[in-house]
Coordinates of C-alpha atoms and ligand atoms in Angstrom, one line a residue:
X1 CA 0.0 0.1 0.1
X2 CA 0.9 3.5 -0.9
X3 CA 0.4 6.4 1.7
X4 CA 1.0 10.4 1.7
X5 CA 1.8 9.9 5.2
X6 CA 2.7 7.2 7.5
X7 CA 2.3 7.3 11.8
X8 CA 3.0 5.4 13.6
X9 CA 1.2 5.0 17.1
X10 CA -2.1 5.8 18.1
X11 CA -1.4 7.7 21.9
X12 CA -3.2 11.1 21.3
X13 CA 0.0 12.7 19.6
X14 CA -0.5 9.8 16.8
X15 CA -4.0 10.7 16.2
X16 CA -3.9 14.1 16.6
X17 CA -1.2 14.2 13.7
X18 CA -3.4 12.2 10.9
X19 CA -6.7 13.9 11.8
X20 CA -5.3 17.2 11.0
X21 CA -4.0 15.7 7.9
X22 CA -7.1 13.9 7.0
X23 CA -8.6 17.0 7.3
X24 CA -6.4 18.6 5.1
X25 CA -7.0 16.2 2.5
X26 CA -3.7 14.6 2.8
X27 CA -3.8 10.6 2.2
X28 CA -3.0 9.5 4.9
X29 CA -1.9 5.8 7.3
X30 CA -1.8 5.6 11.4
X31 CA -0.6 2.3 12.5
X32 CA -1.3 0.9 16.5
X33 CA -0.1 -2.3 18.4
X34 CA -3.0 -2.1 20.9
X35 CA -6.6 -2.8 19.6
X36 CA -7.5 1.2 20.4
X37 CA -5.7 4.1 20.5
X38 CA -5.3 6.4 23.4
X39 CA -2.0 4.8 24.5
X40 CA -0.4 6.1 28.1
X41 CA -3.9 8.0 28.5
X42 CA -5.4 5.0 28.6
X43 CA -3.8 1.8 30.2
X44 CA -6.4 2.0 32.6
X45 CA -8.4 -1.0 33.4
X46 CA -11.9 -1.0 32.8
X47 CA -13.1 -3.3 35.6
X48 CA -16.0 -4.2 38.3
X49 CA -17.7 -0.9 36.8
X50 CA -15.2 1.7 37.1
X51 CA -13.9 2.9 33.6
X52 CA -10.6 4.2 35.3
X53 CA -8.2 7.7 34.2
X54 CA -4.7 6.1 34.0
X55 CA -3.5 9.7 35.3
X56 CA -4.8 12.9 37.3
X57 CA -7.5 13.5 34.3
X58 CA -7.2 17.1 34.7
X59 CA -6.0 18.3 31.5
X60 CA -5.2 22.3 30.7
X61 CA -5.6 24.7 27.4
X62 CA -9.3 24.8 27.2
X63 CA -10.0 27.6 27.2
X64 CA -11.5 29.3 24.2
X65 CA -8.5 30.1 21.4
X66 CA -6.3 27.5 23.0
X67 CA -5.1 24.5 21.6
X68 CA -8.1 22.2 21.9
X69 CA -10.5 24.9 20.2
X70 CA -8.5 25.4 17.2
X71 CA -7.7 21.1 16.6
X72 CA -11.0 20.9 16.9
X73 CA -12.4 24.1 15.2
X74 CA -10.7 22.1 11.8
X75 CA -12.2 18.2 12.4
X76 CA -15.4 17.1 11.1
X77 CA -16.0 16.1 14.7
X78 CA -17.9 17.7 17.9
X79 CA -15.8 18.3 20.5
X80 CA -15.4 16.4 24.0
X81 CA -17.7 17.5 26.4
X82 CA -15.8 19.3 29.1
X83 CA -15.6 21.2 32.5
X84 CA -13.8 23.7 34.6
X85 CA -11.8 21.9 37.2
X86 CA -13.0 23.9 40.3
X87 CA -10.5 23.7 42.0
X88 CA -8.1 22.5 39.6
X89 CA -6.7 20.9 42.9
X90 CA -6.0 21.0 46.3
X91 CA -2.1 21.3 48.0
X92 CA -2.1 19.3 51.0
X93 CA 1.1 19.2 53.4
X94 CA 2.5 17.5 55.5
X95 CA 1.3 19.7 59.0
X96 CA -2.4 19.5 57.2
X97 CA -2.5 22.9 55.9
X98 CA -4.4 22.5 52.8
X99 CA -4.1 25.1 49.7
X100 CA -6.1 25.0 47.0
X101 CA -5.4 26.9 44.0
X102 CA -8.6 27.9 42.6
X103 CA -9.9 31.3 42.9
X104 CA -8.8 35.0 41.8
X105 CA -5.7 35.8 42.5
X106 CA -6.8 38.2 45.3
X107 CA -8.3 34.5 47.4
X108 CA -5.4 32.9 46.0
X109 CA -2.7 35.4 48.1
X110 CA -5.2 35.5 50.8
X111 CA -4.8 31.7 51.0
X112 CA -0.4 31.8 50.8
X113 CA -0.3 34.5 53.2
X114 CA -3.1 32.5 55.4
X115 CA -0.2 28.9 54.9
X116 CA 2.8 30.7 55.2
X117 CA 2.2 33.5 57.3
X118 CA 6.1 33.3 57.8
X119 CA 7.3 33.8 54.0
X120 CA 4.0 35.3 52.8
X121 CA 5.3 38.6 51.4
X122 CA 8.1 35.9 49.6
X123 CA 5.4 33.8 48.4
X124 CA 2.8 36.7 47.2
X125 CA 6.5 37.9 45.3
X126 CA 7.1 34.7 44.2
X127 CA 3.7 34.6 41.9
X128 CA 3.6 38.4 41.3
X129 CA 6.6 37.7 39.6
X130 CA 5.8 34.8 37.7
X131 CA 2.5 35.2 36.5
X132 CA 3.5 38.0 34.0
X133 CA 6.5 35.9 32.7
X134 CA 3.8 33.0 32.1
X135 CA 1.1 34.6 30.5
X136 CA 3.4 36.7 28.1
X137 CA 5.0 33.1 27.2
X138 CA 1.8 32.0 27.0
X139 CA 1.0 34.1 24.2
X140 CA 4.0 33.8 22.2
X141 CA 2.8 30.0 21.8
X142 CA -0.5 30.9 20.9
X143 CA 0.8 32.5 17.8
X144 CA 3.5 30.8 17.0
X145 CA 3.5 27.1 18.0
X146 CA 7.2 25.5 17.7
X147 CA 8.2 28.9 19.4
X148 CA 11.1 26.7 20.9
X149 CA 12.7 26.9 17.1
X150 CA 11.1 30.0 15.5
X151 CA 12.7 31.6 13.3
X152 CA 15.3 34.8 14.2
X153 CA 12.4 37.3 12.4
X154 CA 9.6 36.0 14.3
X155 CA 11.5 35.7 17.4
X156 CA 11.7 39.7 16.4
X157 CA 8.3 39.7 16.5
X158 CA 7.6 38.3 19.5
X159 CA 10.2 40.4 21.6
X160 CA 8.3 43.5 19.7
X161 CA 4.9 42.2 20.9
X162 CA 5.3 41.5 23.8
X163 CA 8.2 44.8 24.3
X164 CA 7.0 46.0 28.2
X165 CA 8.1 41.9 29.0
X166 CA 10.7 40.7 27.3
X167 CA 13.8 41.4 28.5
X168 CA 12.4 40.1 31.8
X169 CA 11.2 36.9 29.8
X170 CA 14.9 36.7 28.3
X171 CA 17.3 37.7 31.3
X172 CA 15.4 34.5 33.1
X173 CA 16.1 32.1 30.2
X174 CA 18.9 30.6 32.1
X175 CA 17.3 30.6 35.9
X176 CA 15.9 27.9 37.1
X177 CA 13.2 28.2 39.8
X178 CA 14.9 28.1 43.2
X179 CA 16.7 31.0 42.0
X180 CA 13.5 32.8 42.4
X181 CA 12.5 31.4 45.4
X182 CA 15.4 32.9 47.8
X183 CA 12.7 34.9 49.8
X184 CA 10.5 31.9 50.7
X185 CA 10.6 29.7 53.3
X186 CA 11.2 25.3 52.5
X187 CA 8.0 24.9 53.9
X188 CA 7.0 27.1 50.1
X189 CA 9.6 25.9 48.6
X190 CA 8.0 22.3 48.8
X191 CA 4.6 23.3 48.3
X192 CA 6.6 24.6 44.6
X193 CA 8.7 21.2 44.1
X194 CA 5.7 19.3 44.1
X195 CA 3.8 21.5 42.0
X196 CA 6.5 21.4 39.7
X197 CA 7.5 17.6 39.6
X198 CA 4.0 17.4 38.5
X199 CA 4.1 19.5 35.9
X200 CA 7.4 19.2 34.9
X201 CA 9.3 16.0 36.6
X202 CA 11.3 18.1 37.3
X203 CA 12.3 20.0 41.5
X204 CA 12.7 24.0 41.7
X205 CA 16.5 23.7 41.9
X206 CA 16.8 21.7 38.4
X207 CA 13.2 23.1 36.2
X208 CA 13.9 26.1 33.9
X209 CA 12.3 28.4 35.8
X210 CA 10.1 30.0 32.3
X211 CA 9.2 26.7 32.0
X212 CA 8.1 26.0 35.9
X213 CA 6.9 29.8 35.6
X214 CA 4.4 28.5 32.7
X215 CA 3.7 25.1 35.0
X216 CA 2.6 27.0 38.0
X217 CA -0.1 29.5 36.4
X218 CA -1.4 27.2 33.9
X219 CA -3.8 25.5 37.0
X220 CA -3.8 29.2 38.3
X221 CA -5.6 29.7 35.0
X222 CA -7.6 26.8 35.0
X223 CA -7.8 23.0 34.4
X224 CA -10.4 21.3 33.4
X225 CA -12.1 17.6 33.5
X226 CA -12.7 15.5 30.0
X227 CA -16.8 13.2 30.4
X228 CA -15.3 9.8 29.9
X229 CA -12.0 10.8 30.4
X230 CA -8.5 11.1 27.8
X231 CA -10.2 7.5 26.6
X232 CA -13.3 10.3 24.9
X233 CA -10.7 12.3 23.6
X234 CA -8.9 9.3 21.9
X235 CA -11.9 8.4 20.4
X236 CA -12.8 11.0 19.1
X237 CA -10.0 11.1 17.7
X238 CA -10.2 8.4 16.0
X239 CA -13.8 9.3 14.1
X240 CA -12.4 12.3 13.3
X241 CA -9.1 10.3 11.0
X242 CA -12.0 7.9 10.1
X243 CA -14.8 10.4 8.9
X244 CA -11.7 13.1 6.8
X245 CA -11.1 9.2 5.0
X246 CA -7.8 8.6 7.1
X247 CA -7.0 5.2 7.8
X248 CA -6.8 3.7 11.1
X249 CA -4.9 0.6 11.4
X250 CA -5.1 -1.2 15.0
X251 CA -3.9 -4.6 16.1
X252 CA -0.3 -3.2 13.5
X253 CA 2.5 -3.3 15.0
X254 CA 5.6 -0.9 12.9
X255 CA 8.6 -3.0 12.9
X256 CA 10.8 -0.3 11.7
X257 CA 11.1 2.3 8.9
X258 CA 12.2 0.7 5.0
X259 CA 14.7 2.1 3.7
X260 CA 15.8 3.1 -0.2
X261 CA 18.0 0.5 -1.5
X262 CA 21.2 3.2 -0.9
X263 CA 19.7 3.0 2.6
X264 CA 19.9 7.6 2.7
X265 CA 16.2 7.9 3.0
X266 CA 13.0 6.2 4.9
X267 CA 9.9 4.9 2.0
X268 CA 7.4 3.2 4.3
X269 CA 7.5 1.0 7.4
X270 CA 7.8 -2.7 7.6
X271 CA 5.1 -4.7 10.0
X272 CA 5.6 -6.8 12.2
X273 CA 3.8 -8.8 9.6
X274 CA 5.6 -8.7 6.9
X275 CA 4.0 -6.2 5.2
X276 CA 5.7 -3.0 3.5
X277 CA 3.5 0.6 3.5
X278 CA 5.4 3.1 1.3
X279 CA 5.7 7.1 2.9
X280 CA 5.8 9.2 -0.7
X281 CA 6.1 12.5 1.4
X282 CA 7.0 12.0 5.2
X283 CA 6.5 9.3 8.0
X284 CA 5.7 10.7 11.9
X285 CA 6.2 8.8 14.8
X286 CA 4.3 8.6 17.8
X287 CA 7.1 7.0 20.0
X288 CA 9.0 8.3 22.5
X289 CA 12.2 9.8 21.1
X290 CA 14.2 7.1 22.9
X291 CA 11.9 4.3 20.7
X292 CA 12.2 5.9 17.6
X293 CA 16.3 5.9 17.4
X294 CA 16.4 2.4 18.6
X295 CA 13.5 0.7 17.0
X296 CA 12.4 2.9 13.4
X297 CA 15.6 4.6 12.7
X298 CA 18.1 1.6 14.0
X299 CA 21.0 2.3 16.6
X300 CA 23.4 1.7 13.5
X301 CA 22.2 4.2 11.4
X302 CA 21.2 7.6 14.2
X303 CA 24.0 9.6 14.5
X304 CA 26.4 9.1 17.6
X305 CA 25.2 13.1 18.3
X306 CA 21.8 12.1 18.9
X307 CA 22.8 8.9 20.6
X308 CA 24.9 10.6 23.2
X309 CA 22.4 12.4 24.1
X310 CA 19.3 9.8 24.1
X311 CA 22.0 8.5 26.9
X312 CA 22.0 11.9 28.9
X313 CA 18.2 11.8 28.5
X314 CA 16.2 10.4 31.3
X315 CA 12.4 10.2 32.4
X316 CA 10.9 8.9 35.4
X317 CA 8.2 6.1 36.0
X318 CA 4.6 6.3 37.6
X319 CA 3.2 4.2 40.0
X320 CA -0.4 4.1 39.9
X321 CA -3.4 2.6 42.4
X322 CA -6.5 2.4 41.0
X323 CA -9.2 2.5 43.5
X324 CA -12.9 2.3 44.4
X325 CA -14.2 5.2 46.8
X326 CA -17.7 5.5 48.5
X327 CA -19.1 8.6 47.6
X328 CA -19.4 9.6 51.5
X329 CA -15.0 9.6 51.8
X330 CA -15.3 10.7 48.7
X331 CA -17.4 13.9 50.0
X332 CA -15.4 14.2 53.2
X333 CA -12.5 15.4 50.9
X334 CA -11.3 19.1 50.4
X335 CA -11.3 18.6 46.8
X336 CA -11.8 15.8 44.0
X337 CA -8.1 16.5 43.3
X338 CA -5.6 16.3 45.5
X339 CA -2.1 16.9 45.6
X340 CA -0.3 15.4 48.8
X341 CA 3.5 15.8 49.9
X342 CA 3.6 13.3 52.5
X343 CA 7.2 14.2 53.8
X344 CA 8.4 17.4 53.9
X345 CA 12.1 15.5 53.7
X346 CA 13.8 18.4 55.6
X347 CA 16.9 19.2 54.9
X348 CA 17.5 16.7 51.9
X349 CA 16.8 17.3 48.4
X350 CA 13.8 16.3 47.4
X351 CA 12.8 13.3 46.8
X352 CA 9.2 12.7 44.8
X353 CA 9.9 8.8 45.0
X354 CA 9.2 8.6 48.8
X355 CA 6.5 11.8 49.5
X356 CA 4.6 13.0 46.6
X357 CA 1.4 11.1 45.6
X358 CA -1.8 12.6 43.9
X359 CA -4.8 11.4 43.9
X360 CA -7.6 12.5 41.4
X361 CA -11.1 11.1 41.7
X362 CA -13.2 11.2 39.0
X363 CA -15.6 14.4 39.3
X364 CA -19.1 13.3 40.7
X365 CA -21.3 14.0 37.1
X366 CA -19.3 11.8 35.4
X367 CA -18.3 9.3 38.6
X368 CA -17.9 6.4 36.6
X369 CA -18.3 3.5 39.1
X370 CA -21.3 1.8 40.4
X371 CA -23.6 3.3 42.5
X372 CA -22.2 4.9 45.5
X373 CA -19.1 4.7 44.1
X374 CA -16.0 7.3 42.6
X375 CA -13.0 5.9 39.7
X376 CA -10.0 6.7 42.1
X377 CA -6.7 7.7 40.4
X378 CA -3.7 7.8 42.8
X379 CA -1.0 8.3 40.9
X380 CA 2.7 8.4 42.2
X381 CA 7.0 8.9 40.6
X382 CA 9.1 5.8 40.4
X383 CA 12.7 5.4 39.3
X384 CA 11.8 2.7 36.2
X385 CA 15.1 1.2 36.2
X386 CA 14.5 -0.8 39.2
X387 CA 11.4 -2.6 37.9
X388 CA 13.5 -4.0 35.0
X389 CA 16.8 -4.7 36.4
X390 CA 16.4 -6.8 39.1
X391 CA 13.5 -9.5 38.0
X392 CA 14.5 -13.0 37.0
X393 CA 10.1 -14.2 37.3
X394 CA 6.8 -12.9 37.2
X395 CA 6.8 -13.7 41.1
X396 CA 9.7 -10.9 41.5
X397 CA 7.3 -7.8 39.9
X398 CA 4.6 -8.9 42.1
X399 CA 6.3 -8.8 45.5
X400 CA 7.7 -5.8 44.7
X401 CA 4.8 -4.2 43.5
X402 CA 3.1 -5.3 46.9
X403 CA 5.8 -4.0 48.7
X404 CA 5.3 -0.1 47.4
X405 CA 1.0 -0.9 47.0
X406 CA 1.9 -1.7 51.1
X407 CA 3.6 1.7 51.0
X408 CA 1.9 3.8 49.2
X409 CA -1.4 1.9 51.0
X410 CA -0.4 3.3 54.9
X411 CA 1.3 6.8 53.4
X412 CA -2.0 7.5 51.7
X413 CA -4.4 6.9 54.6
X414 CA -2.0 9.3 57.4
X415 CA -1.9 11.9 54.0
X416 CA -5.9 11.1 53.0
X417 CA -6.8 10.7 57.0
X418 CA -11.1 11.5 55.9
X419 CA -11.3 8.6 53.2
X420 CA -11.3 6.1 56.4
X421 CA -11.9 2.8 55.4
X422 CA -14.4 3.9 52.2
X423 CA -12.1 2.4 49.6
X424 CA -10.7 -1.1 47.6
X425 CA -7.6 -1.8 45.4
X426 CA -8.8 -2.5 41.8
X427 CA -6.0 -3.0 40.8
X428 CA -2.2 -1.3 40.5
X429 CA -0.2 -0.3 37.7
X430 CA 4.0 0.0 37.0
X431 CA 6.0 0.7 35.1
X432 CA 6.2 -2.8 33.7
X433 CA 2.4 -2.4 32.9
X434 CA 3.0 0.9 30.7
X435 CA 5.9 -1.2 29.1
X436 CA 4.1 -3.7 28.2
X437 CA 0.6 -1.5 27.0
X438 CA 2.5 1.0 24.9
X439 CA 6.5 -0.5 24.3
X440 CA 8.1 3.2 26.4
X441 CA 11.6 2.2 26.8
X442 CA 11.2 1.2 30.6
X443 CA 7.9 2.4 30.9
X444 CA 9.0 5.9 31.2
X445 CA 6.3 8.1 30.8
X446 CA 4.8 11.6 31.0
X447 CA 7.7 13.8 28.7
X448 CA 11.0 14.4 29.3
X449 CA 12.1 17.1 32.6
X450 CA 12.7 20.3 31.9
X451 CA 16.1 21.4 33.9
X452 CA 17.9 23.9 31.3
X453 CA 19.5 21.6 29.4
X454 CA 16.7 20.2 27.9
X455 CA 15.0 23.7 28.3
X456 CA 14.2 26.5 25.2
X457 CA 17.3 26.1 22.2
X458 CA 18.2 23.2 23.7
X459 CA 15.6 21.0 23.7
X460 CA 14.1 17.4 21.8
X461 CA 12.7 18.8 18.5
X462 CA 10.1 17.6 16.2
X463 CA 12.6 16.7 13.6
X464 CA 14.9 14.2 13.3
X465 CA 18.8 13.1 11.3
X466 CA 16.0 11.9 9.0
X467 CA 14.7 14.7 6.8
X468 CA 11.0 13.3 6.2
X469 CA 10.4 11.5 9.8
X470 CA 9.1 13.7 12.3
X471 CA 8.0 13.2 16.1
X472 CA 5.3 13.9 17.7
X473 CA 4.1 13.4 22.1
X474 CA 5.3 14.2 24.8
X475 CA 9.0 13.8 24.9
X476 CA 9.5 15.4 21.0
X477 CA 7.6 18.7 22.7
X478 CA 8.5 20.8 25.7
X479 CA 5.0 20.6 27.5
X480 CA 2.9 19.1 29.8
X481 CA 0.5 16.4 29.7
X482 CA -1.6 16.1 26.7
X483 CA -2.2 19.6 25.9
X484 CA 1.9 19.7 24.7
X485 CA 1.2 16.4 22.6
X486 CA -1.7 17.6 20.9
X487 CA 0.7 20.6 20.3
X488 CA 3.4 19.3 18.9
X489 CA 0.8 17.1 16.3
X490 CA -0.3 20.4 15.5
X491 CA 3.8 22.4 14.5
X492 CA 4.1 18.4 12.8
X493 CA 1.1 19.1 10.3
X494 CA 2.1 22.3 9.7
X495 CA 5.2 21.5 8.9
X496 CA 4.3 19.2 6.4
X497 CA 0.8 20.5 5.1
X498 CA -0.2 24.2 6.0
X499 CA -4.0 25.1 6.8
X500 CA -5.8 25.4 4.0
X501 CA -3.2 24.7 1.7
Ligands
FAD601 C1 0.6 9.4 35.6 C2 0.7 9.6 34.5 C3 -0.7 10.5 35.0 C4 -1.3 12.0 34.0 N1 -2.1 12.8 34.4 C5 -2.2 13.9 32.9 C6 -3.4 14.4 33.5 O1 -4.1 14.9 34.6 N2 -3.3 15.6 32.2 C7 -2.2 15.4 31.2 O2 -2.4 16.1 30.0 N3 -1.9 14.7 30.9 C8 -1.6 13.4 31.9 N4 -0.7 12.2 31.8 C9 0.4 12.5 30.5 C10 -0.1 12.0 28.9 O3 -0.7 10.8 29.7 C11 0.7 11.6 28.3 O4 1.8 13.1 28.0 C12 0.6 11.5 26.5 O5 -0.8 10.8 26.6 C13 1.5 10.5 26.0 O6 0.9 10.8 24.5 P1 1.7 10.3 23.0 O7 0.4 10.8 22.4 O8 2.6 11.5 23.3 O9 2.4 9.0 23.8 P2 1.9 7.5 23.6 O10 0.1 8.1 24.4 O11 3.1 6.7 24.4 O12 1.5 6.9 22.3 C14 2.1 6.1 21.7 C15 1.0 4.8 20.9 O13 2.4 4.3 20.0 C16 2.0 3.1 20.5 N5 3.0 2.0 19.6 C17 4.7 1.8 20.3 N6 4.6 1.3 19.3 C18 4.2 1.0 18.8 C19 5.3 0.1 17.0 N7 5.9 0.2 17.4 N8 4.2 0.1 16.2 C20 3.1 1.1 16.5 N9 2.2 1.1 17.0 C21 3.1 1.7 18.8 C22 1.7 2.5 21.1 O14 1.1 1.6 21.8 C23 1.0 4.1 21.5 O15 -0.4 3.6 22.0 C24 -0.1 11.7 32.8 C25 0.6 10.7 33.0 C26 0.5 9.6 33.6 C27 2.4 8.8 33.2

């Protein structure tokens, strides 16, 4: 078979780029190894009447004019139903102080003053400093979607239009967030570390300031919950591809790229089944940057410089608890989503693996659970290597899973005592689960941590060492979660075929 564009992988990134290309008249075929799309956003089980979200179920940039509205305005399908998450979440500190991220600036500042009396002015000042910087960057990203790789001319235009704030932005290019926390207490820094870890995968002493500013501002601008969760988004995108005449082939794993006889250019893909499919214009990989080179391009064709870079990049793994929670217990909590810091780790380096959990209940208007219950996903961080290195057989993996479950069960009850006995474990997921479902290297999820060596001009791009091979997804574009993945798909679709051309 011959197509203009082949998309490898049907995560949210692959589905979105295929949907955009198909509606723009490109003959496109997407190959997904699983029997449905959605990738790591939909790996959660559907069991005993529960439909879980794979993650926190908290989605950014659904406001008018933002990336999702822009995508769905082009597609021949209805936009999935979203509602504002109000509040987006509450941060619970180890001293049981709750800080809600909702409300207007005045309310939020009053909350900061009350929660952090020891550094009230510093805490308020930190947010006041970052808000205009983040807003300017967000406006610029809307105007020039591929902001990290904008041309000189585009950059000049942005700087001119943001003349008031541009010097502040440029002056902070090589700062970490921690450099701007000097007038705050260790408690406030942990409040920031917890949020940065969730949204940038790096704590304040490693996270690039500009990236951190946007990440911390996202919940203040508002976040959303999707009816039916990420599965609904994935199904809608699949429908959009088909409605526009694109092809989606599930249960169709791609083995590698196919090359021309001289080996100088990719001409298509070889499927695991032995079938060869040709692409006349481009191939888009929705695999992670490691897997795009390791599996599709082939390590022997990967340039040395790229190989060296890949070795230095590292992601986190996730350990998840899928819980059934009594409606009564859920209603005793201060919010449906709670980012709980379970330990200050005072005087030590921030340790997300043992001191942070995200509790996320399906909203009351979409409980995704049997009567009187709610589907809840608890997400935690874990170093992925440990789930692969030490196992001789399956029982060792199960034992490690059990040990982890017991540790988090205890921490969860200590952090959220309101839950009482009103919850049961339906299932867990480890990096091995993510690997088995998505084939992501070491089950690493959530993109690349945005430290200074990965941020800005140094970021991994959607372009690859092969001219007609592009990448979409959470390792190919800086940004947070599905909004960033969607953004990366728009950038690649525009590069292959701009809209209305
Ligand atoms: C615990 C957790 C919580 C999260 N919470 C949120 C949240 O609340 N909000 C948010 O916006 N984001 C959240 N995220 C992030 C978000 O889910 C991911 O960043 C996003 O889904 C990644 O999409 P992707 O398209 O980049 O890749 P993937 O989802 O990894 O998709 C890649 C696809 O390629 C397929 N594939 C792999 N190899 C092959 C092959 N050889 N041939 C064919 N197909 C192949 C895979 O099966 C998969 O479907 C969370 C992530 C995690 C792990």
